[in-house]
């Protein structure tokens, strides 16, 4: 008799336990973690550089973890802000997990840091399912991506405490309809604030730091609704003739074993990250001195979910939000 085991369920449950422990550890350190999620090319890194510069200028002790599939380019850019930065190389995996963040908090995060910005991998599918122990979750989208992106990725935008619109200096050229965009955001996350920004002009950067500062000062972030509270389930006909839902509720269950496997059958990504420290270029080690990762079976060099077998099934799931 064969028994079916949902490996993804065990992985997500394990992640939730680790995220809860990490949130408690960050609270003990009096550190607020901010999880920034967007698709590739949204301008997330450029905006984060401005946020870190502003935080440093204001005297807010800030640091950043930035995730990438294969390069340290983003860490080099962010280090120009003067804040401590560490690169997390995922070896081709499309998201960060709580175990990876916890490892860097334990081994690297400088004492006294109050604001930890986590730049997730450019992807709006898998990252939305993984709690990283954050207090503030931000979903970003540029004006060049289309007004309906929030309803295409309801989990990412529906669980955000704040939605940030980037590259607004290109709105006119892109023919962007901000009113329609705001309506779509409200469909999946009623009441969430939408903050327009431009890394090029500086629009909204101070306002974004203000929002982060308010959480540092004890303000409770907007509470997104659970996906099931405001998203209907539509049934579509699969080419095979079997219907399948367009929304999938997140599995529940007990944490899996400590040596759990990733849904693709490979070990959890926490076992093969390749961190590299990047600090302000004033007499500190050059990032080039750090060894680059060896080849990994997942390394595909792009962020397309179709390149990863474990993303073949729809991953629009409801992850627990930060407390």
mmCIF file of C-alpha atoms in Angstrom, residues 45 64-78 84-90 96 104 108 119-121 273-279 287 290 292-293:
data_model
loop_
_atom_site.group_PDB
_atom_site.id
_atom_site.type_symbol
_atom_site.label_atom_id
_atom_site.label_comp_id
_atom_site.label_asym_id
_atom_site.label_seq_id
_atom_site.Cartn_x
_atom_site.Cartn_y
_atom_site.Cartn_z
ATOM 1 C CA UNK A 45 17.605 47.357 -5.044
ATOM 2 C CA UNK A 64 20.594 44.559 4.868
ATOM 3 C CA UNK A 65 20.516 40.945 3.696
ATOM 4 C CA UNK A 66 20.133 40.730 -0.059
ATOM 5 C CA UNK A 67 19.373 37.494 -1.916
ATOM 6 C CA UNK A 68 20.387 36.673 -5.468
ATOM 7 C CA UNK A 69 20.612 33.537 -7.554
ATOM 8 C CA UNK A 70 24.225 33.869 -8.626
ATOM 9 C CA UNK A 71 25.865 37.312 -8.215
ATOM 10 C CA UNK A 72 26.979 39.738 -5.518
ATOM 11 C CA UNK A 73 26.052 42.792 -7.602
ATOM 12 C CA UNK A 74 23.238 43.938 -5.331
ATOM 13 C CA UNK A 75 25.347 43.779 -2.169
ATOM 14 C CA UNK A 76 28.040 45.896 -3.811
ATOM 15 C CA UNK A 77 25.439 48.520 -4.688
ATOM 16 C CA UNK A 78 23.802 48.512 -1.270
ATOM 17 C CA UNK A 84 26.435 46.707 6.824
ATOM 18 C CA UNK A 85 25.335 44.385 4.008
ATOM 19 C CA UNK A 86 25.581 40.643 3.448
ATOM 20 C CA UNK A 87 24.842 38.802 0.201
ATOM 21 C CA UNK A 88 22.979 35.496 0.274
ATOM 22 C CA UNK A 89 23.579 33.424 -2.855
ATOM 23 C CA UNK A 90 20.780 30.896 -3.270
ATOM 24 C CA UNK A 96 14.596 32.775 0.931
ATOM 25 C CA UNK A 104 22.945 35.137 9.121
ATOM 26 C CA UNK A 108 26.745 38.060 11.125
ATOM 27 C CA UNK A 119 15.721 41.913 -0.045
ATOM 28 C CA UNK A 120 14.098 38.686 -1.177
ATOM 29 C CA UNK A 121 14.795 36.966 -4.502
ATOM 30 C CA UNK A 273 23.843 29.388 0.819
ATOM 31 C CA UNK A 274 27.107 31.182 0.145
ATOM 32 C CA UNK A 275 27.228 34.425 2.129
ATOM 33 C CA UNK A 276 29.569 37.267 1.364
ATOM 34 C CA UNK A 277 30.043 40.337 3.533
ATOM 35 C CA UNK A 278 29.932 43.757 1.965
ATOM 36 C CA UNK A 279 30.713 46.884 3.909
ATOM 37 C CA UNK A 287 33.645 41.942 -1.915
ATOM 38 C CA UNK A 290 34.971 36.349 -1.135
ATOM 39 C CA UNK A 292 31.949 32.496 -5.276
ATOM 40 C CA UNK A 293 29.646 29.488 -4.921
#
